PDB file of N, CA and C in Angstrom:
ATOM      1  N   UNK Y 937       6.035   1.553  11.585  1.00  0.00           N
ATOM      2  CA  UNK Y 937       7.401   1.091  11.614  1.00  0.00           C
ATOM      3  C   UNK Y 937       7.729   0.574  13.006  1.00  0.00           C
ATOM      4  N   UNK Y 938       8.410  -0.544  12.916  1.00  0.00           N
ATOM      5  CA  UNK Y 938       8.974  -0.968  13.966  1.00  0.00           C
ATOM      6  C   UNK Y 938      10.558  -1.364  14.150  1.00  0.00           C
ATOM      7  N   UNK Y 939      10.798  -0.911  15.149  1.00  0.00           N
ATOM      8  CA  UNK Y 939      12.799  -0.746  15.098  1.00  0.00           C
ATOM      9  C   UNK Y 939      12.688  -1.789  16.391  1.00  0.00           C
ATOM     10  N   UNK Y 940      13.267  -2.859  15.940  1.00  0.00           N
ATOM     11  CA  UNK Y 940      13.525  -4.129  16.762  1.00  0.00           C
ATOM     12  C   UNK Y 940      15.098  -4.144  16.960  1.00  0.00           C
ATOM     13  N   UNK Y 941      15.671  -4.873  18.081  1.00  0.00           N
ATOM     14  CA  UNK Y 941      17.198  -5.162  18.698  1.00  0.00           C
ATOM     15  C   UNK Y 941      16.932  -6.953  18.512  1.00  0.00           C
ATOM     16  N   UNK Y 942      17.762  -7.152  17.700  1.00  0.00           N
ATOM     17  CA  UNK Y 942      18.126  -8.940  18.137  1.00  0.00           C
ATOM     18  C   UNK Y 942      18.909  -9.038  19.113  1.00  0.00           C
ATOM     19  N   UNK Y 943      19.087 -10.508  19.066  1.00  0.00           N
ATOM     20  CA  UNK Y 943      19.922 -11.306  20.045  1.00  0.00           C
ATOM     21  C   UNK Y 943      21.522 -10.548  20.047  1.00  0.00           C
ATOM     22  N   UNK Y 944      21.715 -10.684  19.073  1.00  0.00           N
ATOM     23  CA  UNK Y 944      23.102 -10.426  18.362  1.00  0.00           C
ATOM     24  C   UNK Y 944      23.365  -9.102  18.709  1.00  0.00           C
ATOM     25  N   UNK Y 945      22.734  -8.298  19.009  1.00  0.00           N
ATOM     26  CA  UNK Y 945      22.606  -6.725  19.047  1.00  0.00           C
ATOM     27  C   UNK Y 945      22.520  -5.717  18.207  1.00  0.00           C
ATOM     28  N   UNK Y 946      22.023  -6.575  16.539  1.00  0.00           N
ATOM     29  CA  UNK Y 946      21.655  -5.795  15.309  1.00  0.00           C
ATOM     30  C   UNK Y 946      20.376  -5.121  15.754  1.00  0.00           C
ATOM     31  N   UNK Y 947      20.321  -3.816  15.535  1.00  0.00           N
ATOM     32  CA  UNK Y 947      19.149  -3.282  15.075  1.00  0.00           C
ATOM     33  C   UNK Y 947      18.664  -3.287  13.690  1.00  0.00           C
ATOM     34  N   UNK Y 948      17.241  -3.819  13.634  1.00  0.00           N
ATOM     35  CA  UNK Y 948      16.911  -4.200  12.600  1.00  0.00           C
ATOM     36  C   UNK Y 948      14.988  -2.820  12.430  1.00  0.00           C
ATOM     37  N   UNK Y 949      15.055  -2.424  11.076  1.00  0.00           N
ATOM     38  CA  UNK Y 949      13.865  -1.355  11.113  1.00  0.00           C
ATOM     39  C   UNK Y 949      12.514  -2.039   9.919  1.00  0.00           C
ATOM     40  N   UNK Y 950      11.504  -2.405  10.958  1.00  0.00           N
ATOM     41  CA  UNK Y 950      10.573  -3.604   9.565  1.00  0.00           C
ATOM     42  C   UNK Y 950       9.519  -2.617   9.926  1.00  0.00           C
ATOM     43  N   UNK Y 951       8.480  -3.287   8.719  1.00  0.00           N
ATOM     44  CA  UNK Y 951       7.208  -2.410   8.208  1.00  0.00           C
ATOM     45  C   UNK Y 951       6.212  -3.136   8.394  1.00  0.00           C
ATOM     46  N   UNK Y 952       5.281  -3.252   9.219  1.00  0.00           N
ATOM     47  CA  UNK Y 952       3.951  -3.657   8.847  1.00  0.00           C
ATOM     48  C   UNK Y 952       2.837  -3.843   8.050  1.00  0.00           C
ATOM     49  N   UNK Y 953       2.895  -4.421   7.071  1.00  0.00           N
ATOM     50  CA  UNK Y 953       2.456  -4.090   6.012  1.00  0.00           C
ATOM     51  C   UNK Y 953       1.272  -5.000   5.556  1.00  0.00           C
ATOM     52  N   UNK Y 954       0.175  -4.886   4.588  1.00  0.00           N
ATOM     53  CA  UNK Y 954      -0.922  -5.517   4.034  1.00  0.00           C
ATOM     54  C   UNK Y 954      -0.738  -5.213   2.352  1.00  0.00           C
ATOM     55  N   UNK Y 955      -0.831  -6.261   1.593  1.00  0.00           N
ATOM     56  CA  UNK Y 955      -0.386  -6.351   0.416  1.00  0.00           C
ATOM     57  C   UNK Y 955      -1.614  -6.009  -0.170  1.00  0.00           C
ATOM     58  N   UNK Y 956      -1.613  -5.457  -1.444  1.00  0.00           N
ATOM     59  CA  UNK Y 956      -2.737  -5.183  -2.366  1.00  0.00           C
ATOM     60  C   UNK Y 956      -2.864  -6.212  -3.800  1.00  0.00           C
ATOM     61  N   UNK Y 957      -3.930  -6.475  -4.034  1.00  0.00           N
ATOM     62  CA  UNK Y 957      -4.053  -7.026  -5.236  1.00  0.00           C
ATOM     63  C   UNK Y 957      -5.262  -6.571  -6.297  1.00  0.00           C
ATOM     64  N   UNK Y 958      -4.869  -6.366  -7.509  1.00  0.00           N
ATOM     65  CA  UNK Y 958      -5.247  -5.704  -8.595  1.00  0.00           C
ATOM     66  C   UNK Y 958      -6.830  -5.761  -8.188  1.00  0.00           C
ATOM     67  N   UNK Y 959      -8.075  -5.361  -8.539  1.00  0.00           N
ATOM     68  CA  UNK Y 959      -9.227  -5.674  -8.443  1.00  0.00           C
ATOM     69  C   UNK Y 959      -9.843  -5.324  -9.534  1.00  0.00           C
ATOM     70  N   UNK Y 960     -11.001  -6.181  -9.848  1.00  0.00           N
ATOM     71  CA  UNK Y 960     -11.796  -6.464 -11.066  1.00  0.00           C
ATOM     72  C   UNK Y 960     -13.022  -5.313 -10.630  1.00  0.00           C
ATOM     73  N   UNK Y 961     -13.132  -4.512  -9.689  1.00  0.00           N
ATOM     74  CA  UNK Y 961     -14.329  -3.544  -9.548  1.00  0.00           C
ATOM     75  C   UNK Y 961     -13.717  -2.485 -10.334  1.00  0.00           C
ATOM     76  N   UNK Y 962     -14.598  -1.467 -11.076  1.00  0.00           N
ATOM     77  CA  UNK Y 962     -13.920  -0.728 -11.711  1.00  0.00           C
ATOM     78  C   UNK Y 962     -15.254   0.671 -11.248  1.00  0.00           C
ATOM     79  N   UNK Y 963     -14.589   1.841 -11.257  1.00  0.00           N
ATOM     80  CA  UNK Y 963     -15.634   3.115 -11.013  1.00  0.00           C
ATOM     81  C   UNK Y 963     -16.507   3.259 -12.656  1.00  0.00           C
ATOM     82  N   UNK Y 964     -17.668   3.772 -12.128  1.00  0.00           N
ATOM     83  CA  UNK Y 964     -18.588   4.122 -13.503  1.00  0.00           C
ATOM     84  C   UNK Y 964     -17.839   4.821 -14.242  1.00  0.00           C
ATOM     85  N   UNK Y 965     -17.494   6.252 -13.419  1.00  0.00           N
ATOM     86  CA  UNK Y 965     -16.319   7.068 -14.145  1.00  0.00           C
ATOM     87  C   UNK Y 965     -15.146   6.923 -14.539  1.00  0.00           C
ATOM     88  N   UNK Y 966     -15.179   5.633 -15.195  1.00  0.00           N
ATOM     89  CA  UNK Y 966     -13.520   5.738 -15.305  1.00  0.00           C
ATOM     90  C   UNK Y 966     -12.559   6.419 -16.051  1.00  0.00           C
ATOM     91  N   UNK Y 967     -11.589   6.702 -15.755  1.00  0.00           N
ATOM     92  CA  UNK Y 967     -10.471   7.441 -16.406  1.00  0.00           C
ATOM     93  C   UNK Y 967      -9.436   6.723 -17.001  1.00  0.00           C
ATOM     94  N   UNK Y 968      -8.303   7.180 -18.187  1.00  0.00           N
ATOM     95  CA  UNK Y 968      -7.451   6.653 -18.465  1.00  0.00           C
ATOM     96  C   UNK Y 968      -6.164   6.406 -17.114  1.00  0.00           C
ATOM     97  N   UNK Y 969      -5.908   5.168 -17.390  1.00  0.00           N
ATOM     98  CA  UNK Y 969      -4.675   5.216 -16.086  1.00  0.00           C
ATOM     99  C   UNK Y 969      -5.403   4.837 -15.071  1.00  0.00           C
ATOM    100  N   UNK Y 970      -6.506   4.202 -14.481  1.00  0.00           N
ATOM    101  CA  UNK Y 970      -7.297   4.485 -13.613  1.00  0.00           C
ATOM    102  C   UNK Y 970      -6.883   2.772 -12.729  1.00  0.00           C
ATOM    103  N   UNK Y 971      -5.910   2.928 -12.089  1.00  0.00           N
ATOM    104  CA  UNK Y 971      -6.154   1.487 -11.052  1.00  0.00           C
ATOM    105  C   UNK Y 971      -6.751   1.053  -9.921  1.00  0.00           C
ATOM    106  N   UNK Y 972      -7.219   0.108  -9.634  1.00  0.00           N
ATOM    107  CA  UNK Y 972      -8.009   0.077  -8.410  1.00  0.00           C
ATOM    108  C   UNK Y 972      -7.425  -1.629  -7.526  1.00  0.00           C
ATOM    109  N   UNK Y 973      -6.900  -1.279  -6.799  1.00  0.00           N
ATOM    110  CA  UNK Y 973      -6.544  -2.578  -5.808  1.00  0.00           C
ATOM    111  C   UNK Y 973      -7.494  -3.086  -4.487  1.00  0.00           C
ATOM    112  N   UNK Y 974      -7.261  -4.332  -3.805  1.00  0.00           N
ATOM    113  CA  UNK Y 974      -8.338  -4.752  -3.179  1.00  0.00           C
ATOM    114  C   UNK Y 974      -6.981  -4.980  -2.409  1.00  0.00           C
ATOM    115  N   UNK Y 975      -7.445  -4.052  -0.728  1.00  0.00           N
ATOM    116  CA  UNK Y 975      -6.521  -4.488   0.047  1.00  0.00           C
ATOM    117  C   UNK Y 975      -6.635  -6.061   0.991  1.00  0.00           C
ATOM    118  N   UNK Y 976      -5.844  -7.083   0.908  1.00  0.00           N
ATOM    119  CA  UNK Y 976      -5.766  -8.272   1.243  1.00  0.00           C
ATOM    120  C   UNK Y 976      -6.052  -8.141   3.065  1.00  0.00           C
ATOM    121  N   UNK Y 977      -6.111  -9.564   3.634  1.00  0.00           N
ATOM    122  CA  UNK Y 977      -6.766  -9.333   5.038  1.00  0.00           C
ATOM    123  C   UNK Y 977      -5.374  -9.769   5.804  1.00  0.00           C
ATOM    124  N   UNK Y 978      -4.766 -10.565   5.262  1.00  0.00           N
ATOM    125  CA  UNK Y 978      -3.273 -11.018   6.111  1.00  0.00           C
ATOM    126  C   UNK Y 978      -2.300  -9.881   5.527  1.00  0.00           C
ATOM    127  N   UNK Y 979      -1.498  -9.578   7.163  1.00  0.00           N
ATOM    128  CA  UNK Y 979      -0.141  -9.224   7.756  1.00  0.00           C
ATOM    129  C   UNK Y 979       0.864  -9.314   7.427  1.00  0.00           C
ATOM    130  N   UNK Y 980       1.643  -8.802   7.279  1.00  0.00           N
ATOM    131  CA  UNK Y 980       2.863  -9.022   6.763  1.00  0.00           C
ATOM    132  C   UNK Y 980       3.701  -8.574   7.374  1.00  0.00           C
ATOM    133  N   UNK Y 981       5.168  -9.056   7.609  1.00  0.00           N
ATOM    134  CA  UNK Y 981       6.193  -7.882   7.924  1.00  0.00           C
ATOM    135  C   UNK Y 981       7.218  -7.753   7.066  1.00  0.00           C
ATOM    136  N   UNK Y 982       8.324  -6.414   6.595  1.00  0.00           N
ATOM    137  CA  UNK Y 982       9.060  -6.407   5.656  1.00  0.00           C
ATOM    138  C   UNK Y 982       9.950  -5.727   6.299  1.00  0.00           C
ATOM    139  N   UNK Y 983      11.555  -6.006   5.634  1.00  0.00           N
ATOM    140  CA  UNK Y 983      12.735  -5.184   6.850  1.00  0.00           C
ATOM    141  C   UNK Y 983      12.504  -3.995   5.964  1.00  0.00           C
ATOM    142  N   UNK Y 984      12.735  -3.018   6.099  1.00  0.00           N
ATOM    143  CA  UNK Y 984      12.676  -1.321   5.982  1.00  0.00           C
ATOM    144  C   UNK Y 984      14.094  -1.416   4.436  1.00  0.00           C
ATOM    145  N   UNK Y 985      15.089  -2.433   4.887  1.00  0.00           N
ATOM    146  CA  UNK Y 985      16.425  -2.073   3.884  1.00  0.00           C
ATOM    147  C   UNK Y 985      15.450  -3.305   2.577  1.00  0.00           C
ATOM    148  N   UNK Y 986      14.611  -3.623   2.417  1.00  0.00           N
ATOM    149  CA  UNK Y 986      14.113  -4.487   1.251  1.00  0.00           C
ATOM    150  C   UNK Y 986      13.328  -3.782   0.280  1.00  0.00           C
ATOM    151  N   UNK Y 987      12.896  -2.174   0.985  1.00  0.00           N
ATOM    152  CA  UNK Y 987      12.152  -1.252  -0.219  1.00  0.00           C
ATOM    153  C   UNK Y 987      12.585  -0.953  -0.818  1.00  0.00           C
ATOM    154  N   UNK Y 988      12.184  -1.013  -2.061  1.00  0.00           N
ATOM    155  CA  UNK Y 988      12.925  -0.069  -3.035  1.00  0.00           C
ATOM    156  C   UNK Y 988      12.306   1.321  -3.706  1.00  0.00           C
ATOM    157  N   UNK Y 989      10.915   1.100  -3.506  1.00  0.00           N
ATOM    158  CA  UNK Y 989       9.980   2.259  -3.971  1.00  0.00           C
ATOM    159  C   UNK Y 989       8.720   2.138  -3.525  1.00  0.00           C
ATOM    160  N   UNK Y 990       7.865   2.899  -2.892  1.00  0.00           N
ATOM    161  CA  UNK Y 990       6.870   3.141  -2.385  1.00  0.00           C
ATOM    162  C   UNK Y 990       5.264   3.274  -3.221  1.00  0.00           C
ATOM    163  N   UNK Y 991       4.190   3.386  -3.000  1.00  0.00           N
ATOM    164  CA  UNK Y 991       2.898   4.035  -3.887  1.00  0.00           C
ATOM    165  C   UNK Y 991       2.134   4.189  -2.908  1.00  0.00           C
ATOM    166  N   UNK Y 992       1.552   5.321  -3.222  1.00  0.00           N
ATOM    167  CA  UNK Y 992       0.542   5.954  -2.293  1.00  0.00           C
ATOM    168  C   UNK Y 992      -0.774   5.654  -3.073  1.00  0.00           C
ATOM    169  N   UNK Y 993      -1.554   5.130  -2.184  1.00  0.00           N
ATOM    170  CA  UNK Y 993      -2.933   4.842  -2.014  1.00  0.00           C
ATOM    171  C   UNK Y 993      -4.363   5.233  -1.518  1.00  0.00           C
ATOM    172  N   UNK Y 994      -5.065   5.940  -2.039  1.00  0.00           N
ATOM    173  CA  UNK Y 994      -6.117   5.892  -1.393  1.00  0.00           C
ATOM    174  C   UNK Y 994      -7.183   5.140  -1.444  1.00  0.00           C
ATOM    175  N   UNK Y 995      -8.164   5.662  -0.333  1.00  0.00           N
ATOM    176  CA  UNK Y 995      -9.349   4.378  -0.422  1.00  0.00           C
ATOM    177  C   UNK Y 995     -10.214   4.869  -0.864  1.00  0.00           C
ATOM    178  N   UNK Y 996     -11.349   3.884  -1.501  1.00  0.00           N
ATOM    179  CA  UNK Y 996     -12.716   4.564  -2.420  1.00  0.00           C
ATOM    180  C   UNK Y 996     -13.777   4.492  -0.952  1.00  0.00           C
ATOM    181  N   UNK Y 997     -14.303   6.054  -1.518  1.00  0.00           N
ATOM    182  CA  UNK Y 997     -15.604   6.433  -0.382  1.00  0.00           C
ATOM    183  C   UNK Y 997     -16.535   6.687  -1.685  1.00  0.00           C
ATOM    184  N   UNK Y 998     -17.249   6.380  -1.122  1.00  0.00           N
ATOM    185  CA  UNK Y 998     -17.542   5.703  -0.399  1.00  0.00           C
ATOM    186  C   UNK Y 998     -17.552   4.165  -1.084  1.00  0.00           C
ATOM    187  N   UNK Y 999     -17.645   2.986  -0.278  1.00  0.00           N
ATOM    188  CA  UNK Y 999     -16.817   1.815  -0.854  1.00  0.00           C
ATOM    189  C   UNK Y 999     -18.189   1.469  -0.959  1.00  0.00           C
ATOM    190  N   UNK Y1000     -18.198   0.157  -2.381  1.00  0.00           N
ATOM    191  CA  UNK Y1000     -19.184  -0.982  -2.868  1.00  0.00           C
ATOM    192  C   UNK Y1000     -19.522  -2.057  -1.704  1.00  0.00           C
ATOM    193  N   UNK Y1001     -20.265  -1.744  -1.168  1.00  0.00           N
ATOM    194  CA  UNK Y1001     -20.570  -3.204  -0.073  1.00  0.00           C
ATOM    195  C   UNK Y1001     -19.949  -4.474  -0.257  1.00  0.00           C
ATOM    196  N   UNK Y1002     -19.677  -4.695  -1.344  1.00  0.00           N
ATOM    197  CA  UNK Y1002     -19.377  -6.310  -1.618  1.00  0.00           C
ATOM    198  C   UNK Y1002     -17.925  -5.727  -2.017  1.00  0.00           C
ATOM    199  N   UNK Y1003     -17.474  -4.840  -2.283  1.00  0.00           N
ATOM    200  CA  UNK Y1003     -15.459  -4.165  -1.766  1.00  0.00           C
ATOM    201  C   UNK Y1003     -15.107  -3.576  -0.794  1.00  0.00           C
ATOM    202  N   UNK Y1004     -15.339  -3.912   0.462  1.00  0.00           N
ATOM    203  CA  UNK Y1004     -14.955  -2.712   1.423  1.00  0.00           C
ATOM    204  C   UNK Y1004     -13.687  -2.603   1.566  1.00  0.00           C
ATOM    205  N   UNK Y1005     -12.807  -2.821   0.474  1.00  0.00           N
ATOM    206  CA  UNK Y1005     -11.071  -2.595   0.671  1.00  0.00           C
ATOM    207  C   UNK Y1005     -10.277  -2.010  -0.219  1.00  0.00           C
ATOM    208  N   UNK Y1006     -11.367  -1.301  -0.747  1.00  0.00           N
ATOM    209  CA  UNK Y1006     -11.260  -0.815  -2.757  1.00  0.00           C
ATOM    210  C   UNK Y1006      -9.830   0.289  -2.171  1.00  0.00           C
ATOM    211  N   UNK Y1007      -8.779   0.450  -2.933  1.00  0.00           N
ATOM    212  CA  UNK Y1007      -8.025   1.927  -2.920  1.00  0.00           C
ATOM    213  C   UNK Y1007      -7.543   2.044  -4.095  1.00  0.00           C
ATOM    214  N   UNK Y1008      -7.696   3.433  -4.742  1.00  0.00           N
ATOM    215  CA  UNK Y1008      -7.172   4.128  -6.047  1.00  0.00           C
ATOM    216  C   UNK Y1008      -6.005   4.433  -6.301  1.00  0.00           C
ATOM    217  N   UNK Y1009      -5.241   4.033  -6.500  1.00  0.00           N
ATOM    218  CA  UNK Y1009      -3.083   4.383  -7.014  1.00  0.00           C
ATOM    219  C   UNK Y1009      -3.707   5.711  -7.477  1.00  0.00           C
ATOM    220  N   UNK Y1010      -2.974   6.748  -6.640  1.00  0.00           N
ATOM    221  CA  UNK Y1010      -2.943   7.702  -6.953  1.00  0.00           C
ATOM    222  C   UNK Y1010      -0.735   8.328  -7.878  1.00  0.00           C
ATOM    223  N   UNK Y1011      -1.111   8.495  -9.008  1.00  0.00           N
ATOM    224  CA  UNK Y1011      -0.607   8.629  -9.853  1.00  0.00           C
ATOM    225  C   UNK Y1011       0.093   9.774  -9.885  1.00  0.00           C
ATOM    226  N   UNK Y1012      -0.669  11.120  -9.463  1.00  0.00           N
ATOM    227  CA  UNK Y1012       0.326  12.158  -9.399  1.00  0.00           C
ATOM    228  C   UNK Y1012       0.624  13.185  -8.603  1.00  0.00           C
ATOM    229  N   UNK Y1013       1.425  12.280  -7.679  1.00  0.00           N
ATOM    230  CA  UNK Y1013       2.542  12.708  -7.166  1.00  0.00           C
ATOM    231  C   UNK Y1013       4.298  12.716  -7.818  1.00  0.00           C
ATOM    232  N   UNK Y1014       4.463  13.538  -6.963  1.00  0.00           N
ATOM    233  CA  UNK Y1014       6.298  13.673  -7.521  1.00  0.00           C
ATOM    234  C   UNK Y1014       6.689  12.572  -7.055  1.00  0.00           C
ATOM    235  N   UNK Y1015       8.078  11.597  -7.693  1.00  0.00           N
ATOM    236  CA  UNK Y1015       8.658  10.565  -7.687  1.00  0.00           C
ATOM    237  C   UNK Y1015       9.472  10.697  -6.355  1.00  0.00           C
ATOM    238  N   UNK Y1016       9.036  12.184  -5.979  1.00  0.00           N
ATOM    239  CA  UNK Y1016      10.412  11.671  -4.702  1.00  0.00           C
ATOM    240  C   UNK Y1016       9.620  12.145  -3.501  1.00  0.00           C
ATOM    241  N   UNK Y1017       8.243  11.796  -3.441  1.00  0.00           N
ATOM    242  CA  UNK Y1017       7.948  12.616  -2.688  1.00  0.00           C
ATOM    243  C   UNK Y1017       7.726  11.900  -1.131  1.00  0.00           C
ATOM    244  N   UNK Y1018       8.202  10.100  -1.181  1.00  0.00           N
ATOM    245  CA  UNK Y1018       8.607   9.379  -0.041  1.00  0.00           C
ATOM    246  C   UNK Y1018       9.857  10.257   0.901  1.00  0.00           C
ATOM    247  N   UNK Y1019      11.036  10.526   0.010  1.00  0.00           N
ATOM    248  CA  UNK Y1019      11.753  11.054   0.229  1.00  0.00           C
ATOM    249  C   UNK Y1019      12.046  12.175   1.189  1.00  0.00           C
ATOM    250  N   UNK Y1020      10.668  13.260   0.836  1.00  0.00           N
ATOM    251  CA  UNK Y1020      10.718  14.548   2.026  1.00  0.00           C
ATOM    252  C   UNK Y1020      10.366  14.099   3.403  1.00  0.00           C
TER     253      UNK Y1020
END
């Protein structure tokens, strides 16, 4: 997170962020519900008041040589658990 001051003297609170997109690699084991995203290589920034809901991600270990950006939507967690 980054908490920036403009010109104007708004404080403004943005996110650094790297976007994910769906991926066609799938685990041998797969499970029902089972998603897998390919994290993208460009930057992003987003103001902090534009979220509306969060997902937690992890990454596959060990990763496919030809995916080194694989991460699993992990599914269960509590809905509020950005929140604590």
């Amino acid at each position: 997170l980054i908490r920036c001051r403009l010109p104007s003297g708004r404080i403004v609170d943005v996110a650094m962020i790297r976007m994910m997109k769906r991926s066609n690699w799938r685990p041998r084991n797969r499970w029902d519900g089972c998603f897998v995203f390919d994290e993208q290589h460009e930057t992003s920034f987003l103001l902090i008041d534009w979220i509306v809901r969060g997902a937690l991600l992890c990454p596959v270990r060990p990763a496919p040589a030809s995916y080194p950006r694989l991460h699993f939507l992990v599914d269960v967690v509590d809905g509020d658990m950005f929140l604590r």
